[in-house]
């Protein structure tokens, strides 16, 4: 048993016929023993495993030097695979493998690429910290002041995302004869209505559901007439977001940058951020908590009565 053998078991009513088949296939059998009426056990050299596959033998155990060498070989392969996978995961978490710019203007997207290049951001570069992303965010805002209304930059895995809304990308409202209502509470900032009976003024506070533009006008002969309504009404809207993280996970500065990016990612696609104000930042119940208020400029005109 020095080289390596498999202890095999087979159920056969014709053991003599089976042994003849083994002989024809040049299969060597050692220490044949009878377990019960139809069950037999014997040893086969490990290197003959492939030759006996068609007989569907049950391997009880394996012994010998060759068996242990094979076992060590496969375990080493498994260890190498695990190590390779771990190294790949670590590398993927450290480097940028794709830069995705999501916007509505090809020329602006090209300029965003140029700013990223100036900040040495490209595929294969090391991922940026939250503080570095904040710096790039400020750089982009300064470079595109007046051209970009909404901007966000963040990382997910090995992908760096830059999202923006160009200032000329306002949505057009479909023409119809429905009234226009306020979709949110806010203070009227701009009225751009080409058709309809305007019922609000600049700097007027309105509540969600208030009628902004009516589809009805009364003529000099006191006859009501239904007209089309078309246009946008922008307003200052107010919203507050809060984010938190376990205080042990990051230091104070890194946690602030992380929480700020977390909050900004919640804004989604909006017309414009007028003001971003940090209301509070501190530790509450062993968590670093950041609360930020945004004053947004949004089109609150809606054809649906809320």
Short mmCIF file of C-alpha atoms in Angstrom, two decimals:
data_model
loop_
_atom_site.label_atom_id
_atom_site.label_comp_id
_atom_site.label_asym_id
_atom_site.label_seq_id
_atom_site.Cartn_x
_atom_site.Cartn_y
_atom_site.Cartn_z
CA UNK A 1 0.00 0.00 0.00
CA UNK A 2 2.94 2.32 -0.37
CA UNK A 3 2.01 4.14 -3.57
CA UNK A 4 -1.67 4.75 -2.98
CA UNK A 5 -4.81 2.69 -3.20
CA UNK A 6 -8.59 3.10 -3.07
CA UNK A 7 -10.65 0.73 -0.94
CA UNK A 8 -13.65 0.07 -3.18
CA UNK A 9 -16.99 -1.61 -2.60
CA UNK A 10 -19.24 -3.17 -5.21
CA UNK A 11 -22.58 -4.98 -5.15
CA UNK A 12 -22.63 -7.81 -7.69
CA UNK A 13 -24.38 -11.16 -8.04
CA UNK A 14 -21.69 -12.33 -10.47
CA UNK A 15 -18.34 -11.47 -8.90
CA UNK A 16 -16.54 -13.92 -11.18
CA UNK A 17 -17.85 -12.17 -14.27
CA UNK A 18 -16.86 -8.80 -12.81
CA UNK A 19 -13.31 -9.99 -12.14
CA UNK A 20 -13.07 -11.28 -15.72
CA UNK A 21 -14.09 -7.84 -16.97
CA UNK A 22 -11.42 -6.28 -14.74
CA UNK A 23 -8.85 -8.63 -16.24
CA UNK A 24 -9.86 -7.72 -19.80
CA UNK A 25 -9.48 -4.02 -18.92
CA UNK A 26 -6.11 -4.68 -17.23
CA UNK A 27 -7.44 -3.58 -13.84
CA UNK A 28 -5.49 -4.92 -10.86
CA UNK A 29 -7.41 -5.99 -7.74
CA UNK A 30 -5.89 -6.56 -4.29
CA UNK A 31 -7.25 -8.17 -1.12
CA UNK A 32 -10.71 -9.11 -2.37
CA UNK A 33 -13.02 -9.77 0.59
CA UNK A 34 -16.69 -10.68 0.84
CA UNK A 35 -18.83 -8.43 3.05
CA UNK A 36 -22.18 -10.21 2.56
CA UNK A 37 -23.93 -12.31 -0.09
CA UNK A 38 -23.57 -9.77 -2.90
CA UNK A 39 -21.18 -7.13 -1.49
CA UNK A 40 -17.42 -7.24 -1.99
CA UNK A 41 -14.51 -4.98 -1.08
CA UNK A 42 -11.05 -4.75 -2.59
CA UNK A 43 -8.17 -2.36 -3.19
CA UNK A 44 -7.38 -0.72 -6.53
CA UNK A 45 -4.37 1.46 -7.39
CA UNK A 46 -5.34 5.14 -7.35
CA UNK A 47 -4.02 5.66 -10.88
CA UNK A 48 -6.71 3.23 -12.14
CA UNK A 49 -9.63 5.41 -10.99
CA UNK A 50 -10.38 6.57 -14.52
CA UNK A 51 -10.33 3.00 -15.84
CA UNK A 52 -13.01 1.79 -13.37
CA UNK A 53 -15.46 4.67 -13.73
CA UNK A 54 -17.81 2.62 -15.89
CA UNK A 55 -18.22 0.07 -13.08
CA UNK A 56 -19.68 2.65 -10.66
CA UNK A 57 -17.66 1.50 -7.68
CA UNK A 58 -18.04 3.10 -4.26
CA UNK A 59 -14.75 4.38 -2.80
CA UNK A 60 -14.73 3.76 0.95
CA UNK A 61 -11.37 5.35 1.67
CA UNK A 62 -7.98 6.05 0.13
CA UNK A 63 -4.52 5.29 1.52
CA UNK A 64 -0.90 5.60 0.49
CA UNK A 65 1.64 8.25 -0.48
CA UNK A 66 0.09 9.00 -3.88
CA UNK A 67 -3.28 9.79 -2.28
CA UNK A 68 -1.75 12.33 0.09
CA UNK A 69 0.25 13.94 -2.72
CA UNK A 70 -2.94 14.39 -4.76
CA UNK A 71 -4.74 15.79 -1.71
CA UNK A 72 -1.99 18.32 -1.05
CA UNK A 73 -1.95 19.32 -4.73
CA UNK A 74 -5.68 20.11 -4.83
CA UNK A 75 -5.61 21.92 -1.50
CA UNK A 76 -2.79 24.13 -2.76
CA UNK A 77 -4.86 24.94 -5.83
CA UNK A 78 -7.78 25.88 -3.56
CA UNK A 79 -5.58 28.13 -1.44
CA UNK A 80 -4.17 29.80 -4.55
CA UNK A 81 -7.72 30.38 -5.82
CA UNK A 82 -8.86 31.93 -2.54
CA UNK A 83 -5.79 34.17 -2.36
CA UNK A 84 -6.24 35.26 -5.99
CA UNK A 85 -9.90 36.09 -5.37
CA UNK A 86 -9.05 38.10 -2.25
CA UNK A 87 -6.35 40.06 -4.09
CA UNK A 88 -8.80 40.79 -6.93
CA UNK A 89 -11.45 42.08 -4.51
CA UNK A 90 -8.91 44.31 -2.77
CA UNK A 91 -7.69 45.74 -6.08
CA UNK A 92 -11.24 46.36 -7.31
CA UNK A 93 -11.95 48.28 -4.11
CA UNK A 94 -8.87 50.46 -4.50
CA UNK A 95 -8.96 51.58 -8.14
CA UNK A 96 -11.33 53.25 -10.60
CA UNK A 97 -12.32 50.89 -13.41
CA UNK A 98 -14.92 53.10 -15.09
CA UNK A 99 -15.92 56.77 -15.16
CA UNK A 100 -19.58 57.40 -15.99
CA UNK A 101 -20.84 60.91 -16.70
CA UNK A 102 -24.62 61.28 -16.72
CA UNK A 103 -25.87 64.55 -18.19
CA UNK A 104 -28.01 66.15 -20.87
CA UNK A 105 -25.51 68.12 -22.95
CA UNK A 106 -22.64 66.59 -25.01
CA UNK A 107 -20.49 69.74 -24.92
CA UNK A 108 -20.84 70.04 -21.15
CA UNK A 109 -20.00 66.35 -20.76
CA UNK A 110 -16.82 66.96 -22.75
CA UNK A 111 -15.88 69.83 -20.43
CA UNK A 112 -16.58 67.66 -17.38
CA UNK A 113 -14.14 65.12 -18.80
CA UNK A 114 -11.52 67.84 -19.14
CA UNK A 115 -11.94 68.93 -15.52
CA UNK A 116 -11.65 65.32 -14.38
CA UNK A 117 -8.47 64.96 -16.43
CA UNK A 118 -7.05 68.08 -14.80
CA UNK A 119 -7.71 66.41 -11.45
CA UNK A 120 -5.91 63.28 -12.72
CA UNK A 121 -9.02 61.11 -12.64
CA UNK A 122 -9.11 58.32 -15.20
CA UNK A 123 -9.61 54.58 -15.49
CA UNK A 124 -6.93 52.78 -13.50
CA UNK A 125 -6.36 55.64 -11.05
CA UNK A 126 -6.69 55.08 -7.33
CA UNK A 127 -10.12 55.76 -5.85
CA UNK A 128 -10.54 59.14 -4.17
CA UNK A 129 -11.40 59.77 -0.54
CA UNK A 130 -14.62 61.57 0.37
CA UNK A 131 -12.64 64.74 1.06
CA UNK A 132 -11.00 64.55 -2.36
CA UNK A 133 -14.41 64.05 -3.99
CA UNK A 134 -15.63 67.16 -2.17
CA UNK A 135 -12.70 69.13 -3.58
CA UNK A 136 -13.43 67.89 -7.11
CA UNK A 137 -17.12 68.72 -6.60
CA UNK A 138 -16.19 72.31 -5.70
CA UNK A 139 -13.80 72.50 -8.67
CA UNK A 140 -16.53 71.38 -11.06
CA UNK A 141 -19.02 73.88 -9.62
CA UNK A 142 -16.53 76.72 -10.04
CA UNK A 143 -15.69 75.65 -13.59
CA UNK A 144 -19.32 75.45 -14.69
CA UNK A 145 -20.89 78.25 -12.72
CA UNK A 146 -24.05 79.29 -14.52
CA UNK A 147 -23.92 76.29 -16.86
CA UNK A 148 -24.82 73.45 -14.50
CA UNK A 149 -27.84 73.62 -12.21
CA UNK A 150 -27.47 70.23 -10.52
CA UNK A 151 -24.23 68.38 -9.83
CA UNK A 152 -23.27 65.27 -7.88
CA UNK A 153 -20.11 63.13 -7.83
CA UNK A 154 -19.77 59.81 -6.01
CA UNK A 155 -18.20 56.35 -6.19
CA UNK A 156 -19.89 52.95 -6.23
CA UNK A 157 -17.44 50.06 -6.21
CA UNK A 158 -14.92 50.70 -8.97
CA UNK A 159 -17.15 53.19 -10.82
CA UNK A 160 -16.92 56.98 -10.44
CA UNK A 161 -20.21 58.72 -11.27
CA UNK A 162 -20.66 62.37 -12.20
CA UNK A 163 -24.27 63.51 -12.62
CA UNK A 164 -25.30 66.97 -13.77
CA UNK A 165 -28.24 68.87 -15.23
CA UNK A 166 -27.43 71.59 -17.73
CA UNK A 167 -29.12 74.93 -17.16
CA UNK A 168 -30.67 74.86 -20.63
CA UNK A 169 -32.21 71.45 -20.08
CA UNK A 170 -35.55 72.55 -18.64
CA UNK A 171 -38.41 70.17 -19.25
CA UNK A 172 -41.17 71.22 -21.58
CA UNK A 173 -44.70 70.91 -20.31
CA UNK A 174 -47.11 69.23 -22.66
CA UNK A 175 -49.89 71.49 -23.92
CA UNK A 176 -53.37 70.70 -22.72
CA UNK A 177 -56.36 72.32 -21.09
CA UNK A 178 -55.84 71.19 -17.51
CA UNK A 179 -55.30 73.50 -14.56
CA UNK A 180 -51.79 73.84 -13.16
CA UNK A 181 -51.33 73.18 -9.44
CA UNK A 182 -48.44 73.45 -6.99
CA UNK A 183 -46.72 70.10 -6.49
CA UNK A 184 -44.91 71.36 -3.35
CA UNK A 185 -44.94 74.11 -0.77
CA UNK A 186 -42.69 77.00 -1.76
CA UNK A 187 -42.14 80.66 -2.56
CA UNK A 188 -42.63 81.65 -6.21
CA UNK A 189 -39.26 82.50 -7.78
CA UNK A 190 -40.06 82.69 -11.50
CA UNK A 191 -43.20 82.56 -13.66
CA UNK A 192 -42.81 81.48 -17.27
CA UNK A 193 -46.33 80.82 -18.53
CA UNK A 194 -47.17 81.26 -22.21
CA UNK A 195 -50.83 80.32 -21.96
CA UNK A 196 -53.35 80.27 -19.14
CA UNK A 197 -54.82 82.47 -16.43
CA UNK A 198 -52.00 83.13 -13.92
CA UNK A 199 -53.29 83.33 -10.35
CA UNK A 200 -50.03 83.82 -8.39
CA UNK A 201 -47.29 86.45 -8.13
CA UNK A 202 -43.55 86.47 -7.57
CA UNK A 203 -42.44 85.93 -3.95
CA UNK A 204 -45.88 84.58 -3.06
CA UNK A 205 -45.95 81.60 -0.71
CA UNK A 206 -48.03 78.70 -2.00
CA UNK A 207 -48.96 75.36 -0.53
CA UNK A 208 -49.03 71.98 -2.20
CA UNK A 209 -52.26 71.68 -4.20
CA UNK A 210 -52.84 75.43 -4.63
CA UNK A 211 -54.13 76.48 -8.06
CA UNK A 212 -51.37 78.37 -9.89
CA UNK A 213 -52.69 78.71 -13.44
CA UNK A 214 -56.35 78.35 -14.35
CA UNK A 215 -57.69 77.07 -17.66
CA UNK A 216 -60.65 79.44 -17.47
CA UNK A 217 -60.90 83.13 -18.32
CA UNK A 218 -63.95 85.37 -18.28
CA UNK A 219 -64.50 87.61 -21.28
CA UNK A 220 -65.76 91.19 -21.12
CA UNK A 221 -69.20 89.83 -21.86
CA UNK A 222 -68.86 87.67 -18.73
CA UNK A 223 -68.62 84.44 -20.68
CA UNK A 224 -66.26 81.76 -19.35
CA UNK A 225 -63.83 80.33 -21.87
CA UNK A 226 -61.59 77.26 -21.55
CA UNK A 227 -58.03 77.92 -22.75
CA UNK A 228 -54.79 75.96 -22.99
CA UNK A 229 -52.36 76.06 -20.11
CA UNK A 230 -48.66 75.88 -20.77
CA UNK A 231 -45.55 76.95 -18.88
CA UNK A 232 -43.39 76.51 -15.83
CA UNK A 233 -43.52 78.07 -12.39
CA UNK A 234 -40.37 77.79 -10.33
CA UNK A 235 -40.29 78.20 -6.59
CA UNK A 236 -37.91 78.11 -3.67
CA UNK A 237 -38.57 74.86 -1.84
CA UNK A 238 -37.10 73.76 1.46
CA UNK A 239 -36.00 70.28 2.47
CA UNK A 240 -33.88 68.84 5.27
CA UNK A 241 -31.89 65.61 5.18
CA UNK A 242 -30.16 63.69 7.94
CA UNK A 243 -27.50 60.99 7.72
CA UNK A 244 -25.62 59.09 10.41
CA UNK A 245 -22.77 56.62 10.83
CA UNK A 246 -21.18 54.77 13.73
CA UNK A 247 -18.57 57.09 15.25
CA UNK A 248 -15.99 54.28 15.40
CA UNK A 249 -15.99 53.64 11.65
CA UNK A 250 -14.35 56.93 10.59
CA UNK A 251 -12.61 59.92 12.06
CA UNK A 252 -14.44 63.23 12.34
CA UNK A 253 -13.36 64.79 9.03
CA UNK A 254 -13.77 61.66 6.93
CA UNK A 255 -17.18 60.96 8.46
CA UNK A 256 -18.40 64.49 7.65
CA UNK A 257 -17.37 64.14 3.99
CA UNK A 258 -18.98 60.69 3.76
CA UNK A 259 -22.26 61.85 5.32
CA UNK A 260 -22.37 64.95 3.10
CA UNK A 261 -22.02 62.79 -0.01
CA UNK A 262 -24.67 60.41 1.32
CA UNK A 263 -27.11 63.30 1.72
CA UNK A 264 -26.30 64.82 -1.68
CA UNK A 265 -26.99 61.49 -3.36
CA UNK A 266 -30.53 61.61 -1.96
CA UNK A 267 -31.35 64.81 -3.83
CA UNK A 268 -31.83 63.05 -7.15
CA UNK A 269 -32.42 65.13 -10.27
CA UNK A 270 -33.55 68.67 -9.47
CA UNK A 271 -33.49 72.03 -11.25
CA UNK A 272 -31.07 73.91 -9.02
CA UNK A 273 -29.61 74.07 -5.53
CA UNK A 274 -29.88 77.65 -4.31
CA UNK A 275 -28.37 77.10 -0.87
CA UNK A 276 -26.85 74.28 1.15
CA UNK A 277 -26.72 74.86 4.90
CA UNK A 278 -25.35 72.55 7.58
CA UNK A 279 -27.80 72.71 10.47
CA UNK A 280 -25.91 70.45 12.85
CA UNK A 281 -23.10 67.93 13.06
CA UNK A 282 -22.21 65.98 16.16
CA UNK A 283 -22.36 62.71 18.05
CA UNK A 284 -25.74 61.37 19.16
CA UNK A 285 -26.07 57.90 20.71
CA UNK A 286 -22.55 56.89 19.58
CA UNK A 287 -23.25 57.97 16.00
CA UNK A 288 -21.96 60.92 14.02
CA UNK A 289 -25.08 62.72 12.79
CA UNK A 290 -25.17 65.35 10.04
CA UNK A 291 -28.27 67.41 9.28
CA UNK A 292 -28.33 69.62 6.18
CA UNK A 293 -31.00 71.99 4.88
CA UNK A 294 -31.36 72.71 1.18
CA UNK A 295 -33.10 75.60 -0.49
CA UNK A 296 -33.91 74.37 -3.98
CA UNK A 297 -35.28 76.06 -7.07
CA UNK A 298 -37.76 73.66 -8.64
CA UNK A 299 -40.52 73.70 -11.20
CA UNK A 300 -43.58 73.07 -9.03
CA UNK A 301 -46.11 73.31 -11.87
CA UNK A 302 -48.17 70.14 -12.06
CA UNK A 303 -51.21 69.19 -14.11
CA UNK A 304 -52.32 66.85 -11.35
CA UNK A 305 -54.32 68.18 -8.42
CA UNK A 306 -52.58 67.02 -5.23
#
